């Protein structure tokens, strides 16, 4: 029922990608998502190439399903990781924090599908022209580094502007969001925060529980003054950061304050001083369960809703 150009291109059962979240998207999580019928993605973040090579090896021991690697293009190891991806036969690369333009030729020579994250129409159009296979259109509802436009408004504009497939991201965590994204013209979705609260995510339980307890307005944005805004759950760290911003602190001061905060939350479980990156969808997440159940719930809801709508349509015909 949910066969799209994305499922065909990536050879996956469901058009659901897992976000390449630094420190969160390890081989365990990626393998679980791939086994459940989606596309699991290892998040390279700022890790050295040899670390990602080991992650790829471990993932292959857990699944023979397709998977991907997310490359943060601002990382000093980005070029090395591109080489690892090509050497290891990784079928899909997603990218963030820049344009993958200079790597497209090499990746295509190794039959790697290239899917960058885009926050604007103009960047989507340019990257289509440069030869990427699809784009992940991420709205400001997402966790971590964000743009300014919402998923609801950005997705259809980019659908109208390009011919390559669109994957919607930002604010999607259940079957309702999945169907909404498809209705906007997307051919797949990327989900991050919901997968943080999976049993397979090697994330400190304090972080997961903070998301489960989050309310509708708890995911706030810091760093707008730097040009690199980040969405995370409110805590002592975000209050300190916003106070510095409001007092016109220098970029160096803000970077120093933010250094290492994501690891502090993910690995050490410090929910006060760590950066609890999370999307606005946190307010919808009420439990921690396996990736197979998360994806199963999304697909089951969507199928039932479509069946119901089909019955309504058939009823109208009978009248």
GROMACS .gro file of N, CA, C and O in nm, residues 82-141:
model
  240
   82UNK      N    1   3.329   0.974   0.356
   82UNK     CA    2   3.284   0.947   0.219
   82UNK      C    3   3.364   0.830   0.160
   82UNK      O    4   3.309   0.740   0.097
   83UNK      N    5   3.494   0.830   0.184
   83UNK     CA    6   3.579   0.720   0.135
   83UNK      C    7   3.541   0.588   0.198
   83UNK      O    8   3.534   0.485   0.129
   84UNK      N    9   3.513   0.587   0.328
   84UNK     CA   10   3.472   0.465   0.398
   84UNK      C   11   3.340   0.414   0.342
   84UNK      O   12   3.323   0.294   0.318
   85UNK      N   13   3.246   0.504   0.322
   85UNK     CA   14   3.115   0.468   0.266
   85UNK      C   15   3.131   0.398   0.131
   85UNK      O   16   3.068   0.295   0.104
   86UNK      N   17   3.216   0.453   0.048
   86UNK     CA   18   3.240   0.394  -0.084
   86UNK      C   19   3.309   0.258  -0.073
   86UNK      O   20   3.272   0.161  -0.140
   87UNK      N   21   3.409   0.248   0.013
   87UNK     CA   22   3.483   0.123   0.029
   87UNK      C   23   3.398   0.012   0.087
   87UNK      O   24   3.415  -0.106   0.052
   88UNK      N   25   3.305   0.048   0.177
   88UNK     CA   26   3.226  -0.052   0.248
   88UNK      C   27   3.094  -0.086   0.179
   88UNK      O   28   3.017  -0.167   0.229
   89UNK      N   29   3.069  -0.026   0.065
   89UNK     CA   30   2.948  -0.059  -0.009
   89UNK      C   31   2.819  -0.012   0.059
   89UNK      O   32   2.715  -0.078   0.048
   90UNK      N   33   2.825   0.100   0.129
   90UNK     CA   34   2.705   0.155   0.191
   90UNK      C   35   2.611   0.203   0.079
   90UNK      O   36   2.652   0.279  -0.008
   91UNK      N   37   2.484   0.159   0.081
   91UNK     CA   38   2.396   0.192  -0.032
   91UNK      C   39   2.339   0.332  -0.033
   91UNK      O   40   2.300   0.383  -0.139
   92UNK      N   41   2.331   0.397   0.085
   92UNK     CA   42   2.265   0.527   0.094
   92UNK      C   43   2.344   0.621   0.185
   92UNK      O   44   2.393   0.579   0.290
   93UNK      N   45   2.352   0.747   0.144
   93UNK     CA   46   2.411   0.851   0.228
   93UNK      C   47   2.311   0.964   0.240
   93UNK      O   48   2.255   1.010   0.140
   94UNK      N   49   2.286   1.007   0.364
   94UNK     CA   50   2.214   1.132   0.386
   94UNK      C   51   2.317   1.233   0.436
   94UNK      O   52   2.416   1.195   0.498
   95UNK      N   53   2.293   1.360   0.409
   95UNK     CA   54   2.389   1.461   0.449
   95UNK      C   55   2.320   1.579   0.515
   95UNK      O   56   2.203   1.607   0.490
   96UNK      N   57   2.395   1.649   0.601
   96UNK     CA   58   2.345   1.770   0.665
   96UNK      C   59   2.458   1.868   0.684
   96UNK      O   60   2.574   1.836   0.663
   97UNK      N   61   2.422   1.989   0.725
   97UNK     CA   62   2.519   2.095   0.754
   97UNK      C   63   2.608   2.129   0.635
   97UNK      O   64   2.730   2.134   0.645
   98UNK      N   65   2.543   2.152   0.520
   98UNK     CA   66   2.618   2.191   0.403
   98UNK      C   67   2.568   2.123   0.277
   98UNK      O   68   2.466   2.053   0.278
   99UNK      N   69   2.641   2.143   0.168
   99UNK     CA   70   2.606   2.083   0.040
   99UNK      C   71   2.703   1.969   0.008
   99UNK      O   72   2.824   1.984   0.023
  100UNK      N   73   2.651   1.853  -0.037
  100UNK     CA   74   2.738   1.740  -0.071
  100UNK      C   75   2.798   1.749  -0.210
  100UNK      O   76   2.859   1.654  -0.258
  101UNK      N   77   2.783   1.865  -0.274
  101UNK     CA   78   2.822   1.880  -0.414
  101UNK      C   79   2.955   1.820  -0.454
  101UNK      O   80   2.966   1.748  -0.553
  102UNK      N   81   3.061   1.846  -0.377
  102UNK     CA   82   3.194   1.801  -0.417
  102UNK      C   83   3.213   1.650  -0.403
  102UNK      O   84   3.311   1.595  -0.453
  103UNK      N   85   3.118   1.584  -0.335
  103UNK     CA   86   3.129   1.439  -0.318
  103UNK      C   87   3.036   1.360  -0.409
  103UNK      O   88   3.041   1.236  -0.412
  104UNK      N   89   2.949   1.428  -0.481
  104UNK     CA   90   2.846   1.360  -0.559
  104UNK      C   91   2.906   1.266  -0.664
  104UNK      O   92   2.864   1.151  -0.678
  105UNK      N   93   3.005   1.314  -0.737
  105UNK     CA   94   3.064   1.232  -0.844
  105UNK      C   95   3.120   1.101  -0.788
  105UNK      O   96   3.093   0.993  -0.841
  106UNK      N   97   3.197   1.111  -0.681
  106UNK     CA   98   3.258   0.991  -0.624
  106UNK      C   99   3.152   0.895  -0.570
  106UNK      O  100   3.160   0.773  -0.592
  107UNK      N  101   3.052   0.947  -0.501
  107UNK     CA  102   2.947   0.862  -0.446
  107UNK      C  103   2.869   0.792  -0.557
  107UNK      O  104   2.839   0.672  -0.546
  108UNK      N  105   2.840   0.864  -0.663
  108UNK     CA  106   2.767   0.803  -0.774
  108UNK      C  107   2.850   0.695  -0.844
  108UNK      O  108   2.796   0.594  -0.890
  109UNK      N  109   2.980   0.715  -0.851
  109UNK     CA  110   3.067   0.613  -0.911
  109UNK      C  111   3.062   0.482  -0.832
  109UNK      O  112   3.091   0.375  -0.886
  110UNK      N  113   3.025   0.491  -0.704
  110UNK     CA  114   3.015   0.372  -0.619
  110UNK      C  115   2.870   0.333  -0.592
  110UNK      O  116   2.841   0.258  -0.499
  111UNK      N  117   2.779   0.385  -0.677
  111UNK     CA  118   2.636   0.349  -0.671
  111UNK      C  119   2.571   0.381  -0.537
  111UNK      O  120   2.482   0.307  -0.490
  112UNK      N  121   2.616   0.488  -0.474
  112UNK     CA  122   2.558   0.531  -0.347
  112UNK      C  123   2.447   0.632  -0.376
  112UNK      O  124   2.467   0.728  -0.450
  113UNK      N  125   2.329   0.609  -0.320
  113UNK     CA  126   2.219   0.705  -0.332
  113UNK      C  127   2.247   0.823  -0.238
  113UNK      O  128   2.280   0.804  -0.121
  114UNK      N  129   2.230   0.944  -0.288
  114UNK     CA  130   2.265   1.065  -0.214
  114UNK      C  131   2.138   1.143  -0.181
  114UNK      O  132   2.065   1.186  -0.272
  115UNK      N  133   2.111   1.160  -0.050
  115UNK     CA  134   1.987   1.225  -0.007
  115UNK      C  135   2.021   1.331   0.098
  115UNK      O  136   2.031   1.302   0.217
  116UNK      N  137   2.040   1.455   0.057
  116UNK     CA  138   2.072   1.561   0.153
  116UNK      C  139   1.949   1.616   0.224
  116UNK      O  140   1.836   1.608   0.172
  117UNK      N  141   1.969   1.669   0.343
  117UNK     CA  142   1.865   1.741   0.415
  117UNK      C  143   1.863   1.886   0.367
  117UNK      O  144   1.969   1.949   0.358
  118UNK      N  145   1.744   1.937   0.336
  118UNK     CA  146   1.733   2.075   0.288
  118UNK      C  147   1.628   2.152   0.369
  118UNK      O  148   1.523   2.097   0.402
  119UNK      N  149   1.655   2.280   0.400
  119UNK     CA  150   1.559   2.362   0.473
  119UNK      C  151   1.492   2.469   0.387
  119UNK      O  152   1.411   2.546   0.437
  120UNK      N  153   1.526   2.474   0.257
  120UNK     CA  154   1.471   2.578   0.169
  120UNK      C  155   1.445   2.523   0.029
  120UNK      O  156   1.508   2.425  -0.013
  121UNK      N  157   1.358   2.591  -0.042
  121UNK     CA  158   1.328   2.554  -0.181
  121UNK      C  159   1.451   2.571  -0.269
  121UNK      O  160   1.485   2.485  -0.351
  122UNK      N  161   1.521   2.683  -0.253
  122UNK     CA  162   1.635   2.713  -0.342
  122UNK      C  163   1.743   2.606  -0.332
  122UNK      O  164   1.802   2.566  -0.434
  123UNK      N  165   1.771   2.558  -0.211
  123UNK     CA  166   1.874   2.456  -0.196
  123UNK      C  167   1.829   2.324  -0.259
  123UNK      O  168   1.908   2.255  -0.322
  124UNK      N  169   1.702   2.291  -0.245
  124UNK     CA  170   1.650   2.168  -0.306
  124UNK      C  171   1.665   2.172  -0.458
  124UNK      O  172   1.708   2.075  -0.521
  125UNK      N  173   1.632   2.285  -0.517
  125UNK     CA  174   1.642   2.301  -0.662
  125UNK      C  175   1.787   2.290  -0.707
  125UNK      O  176   1.818   2.222  -0.807
  126UNK      N  177   1.876   2.354  -0.634
  126UNK     CA  178   2.018   2.349  -0.673
  126UNK      C  179   2.074   2.207  -0.662
  126UNK      O  180   2.147   2.162  -0.751
  127UNK      N  181   2.039   2.137  -0.556
  127UNK     CA  182   2.092   2.002  -0.537
  127UNK      C  183   2.033   1.903  -0.638
  127UNK      O  184   2.101   1.810  -0.680
  128UNK      N  185   1.908   1.924  -0.676
  128UNK     CA  186   1.852   1.841  -0.783
  128UNK      C  187   1.933   1.859  -0.911
  128UNK      O  188   1.966   1.762  -0.981
  129UNK      N  189   1.968   1.983  -0.940
  129UNK     CA  190   2.046   2.014  -1.059
  129UNK      C  191   2.185   1.949  -1.052
  129UNK      O  192   2.241   1.908  -1.154
  130UNK      N  193   2.238   1.936  -0.931
  130UNK     CA  194   2.371   1.878  -0.914
  130UNK      C  195   2.369   1.725  -0.916
  130UNK      O  196   2.474   1.661  -0.919
  131UNK      N  197   2.248   1.665  -0.911
  131UNK     CA  198   2.240   1.521  -0.932
  131UNK      C  199   2.206   1.434  -0.812
  131UNK      O  200   2.223   1.312  -0.819
  132UNK      N  201   2.156   1.493  -0.701
  132UNK     CA  202   2.118   1.408  -0.587
  132UNK      C  203   1.996   1.326  -0.624
  132UNK      O  204   1.920   1.359  -0.716
  133UNK      N  205   1.973   1.218  -0.551
  133UNK     CA  206   1.867   1.124  -0.585
  133UNK      C  207   1.732   1.161  -0.524
  133UNK      O  208   1.626   1.125  -0.578
  134UNK      N  209   1.734   1.225  -0.410
  134UNK     CA  210   1.613   1.268  -0.340
  134UNK      C  211   1.656   1.373  -0.239
  134UNK      O  212   1.777   1.394  -0.219
  135UNK      N  213   1.561   1.437  -0.174
  135UNK     CA  214   1.595   1.531  -0.067
  135UNK      C  215   1.506   1.508   0.054
  135UNK      O  216   1.390   1.468   0.041
  136UNK      N  217   1.563   1.527   0.171
  136UNK     CA  218   1.488   1.525   0.296
  136UNK      C  219   1.452   1.669   0.329
  136UNK      O  220   1.540   1.753   0.352
  137UNK      N  221   1.324   1.698   0.327
  137UNK     CA  222   1.276   1.834   0.351
  137UNK      C  223   1.242   1.846   0.499
  137UNK      O  224   1.143   1.788   0.546
  138UNK      N  225   1.325   1.919   0.572
  138UNK     CA  226   1.311   1.923   0.718
  138UNK      C  227   1.255   2.056   0.765
  138UNK      O  228   1.313   2.161   0.742
  139UNK      N  229   1.142   2.049   0.834
  139UNK     CA  230   1.080   2.168   0.890
  139UNK      C  231   1.137   2.204   1.025
  139UNK      O  232   1.207   2.125   1.090
  140UNK      N  233   1.102   2.321   1.070
  140UNK     CA  234   1.157   2.375   1.195
  140UNK      C  235   1.108   2.300   1.319
  140UNK      O  236   1.163   2.317   1.428
  141UNK      N  237   1.007   2.215   1.304
  141UNK     CA  238   0.957   2.135   1.417
  141UNK      C  239   1.058   2.031   1.464
  141UNK      O  240   1.044   1.975   1.573
   0.00000   0.00000   0.00000
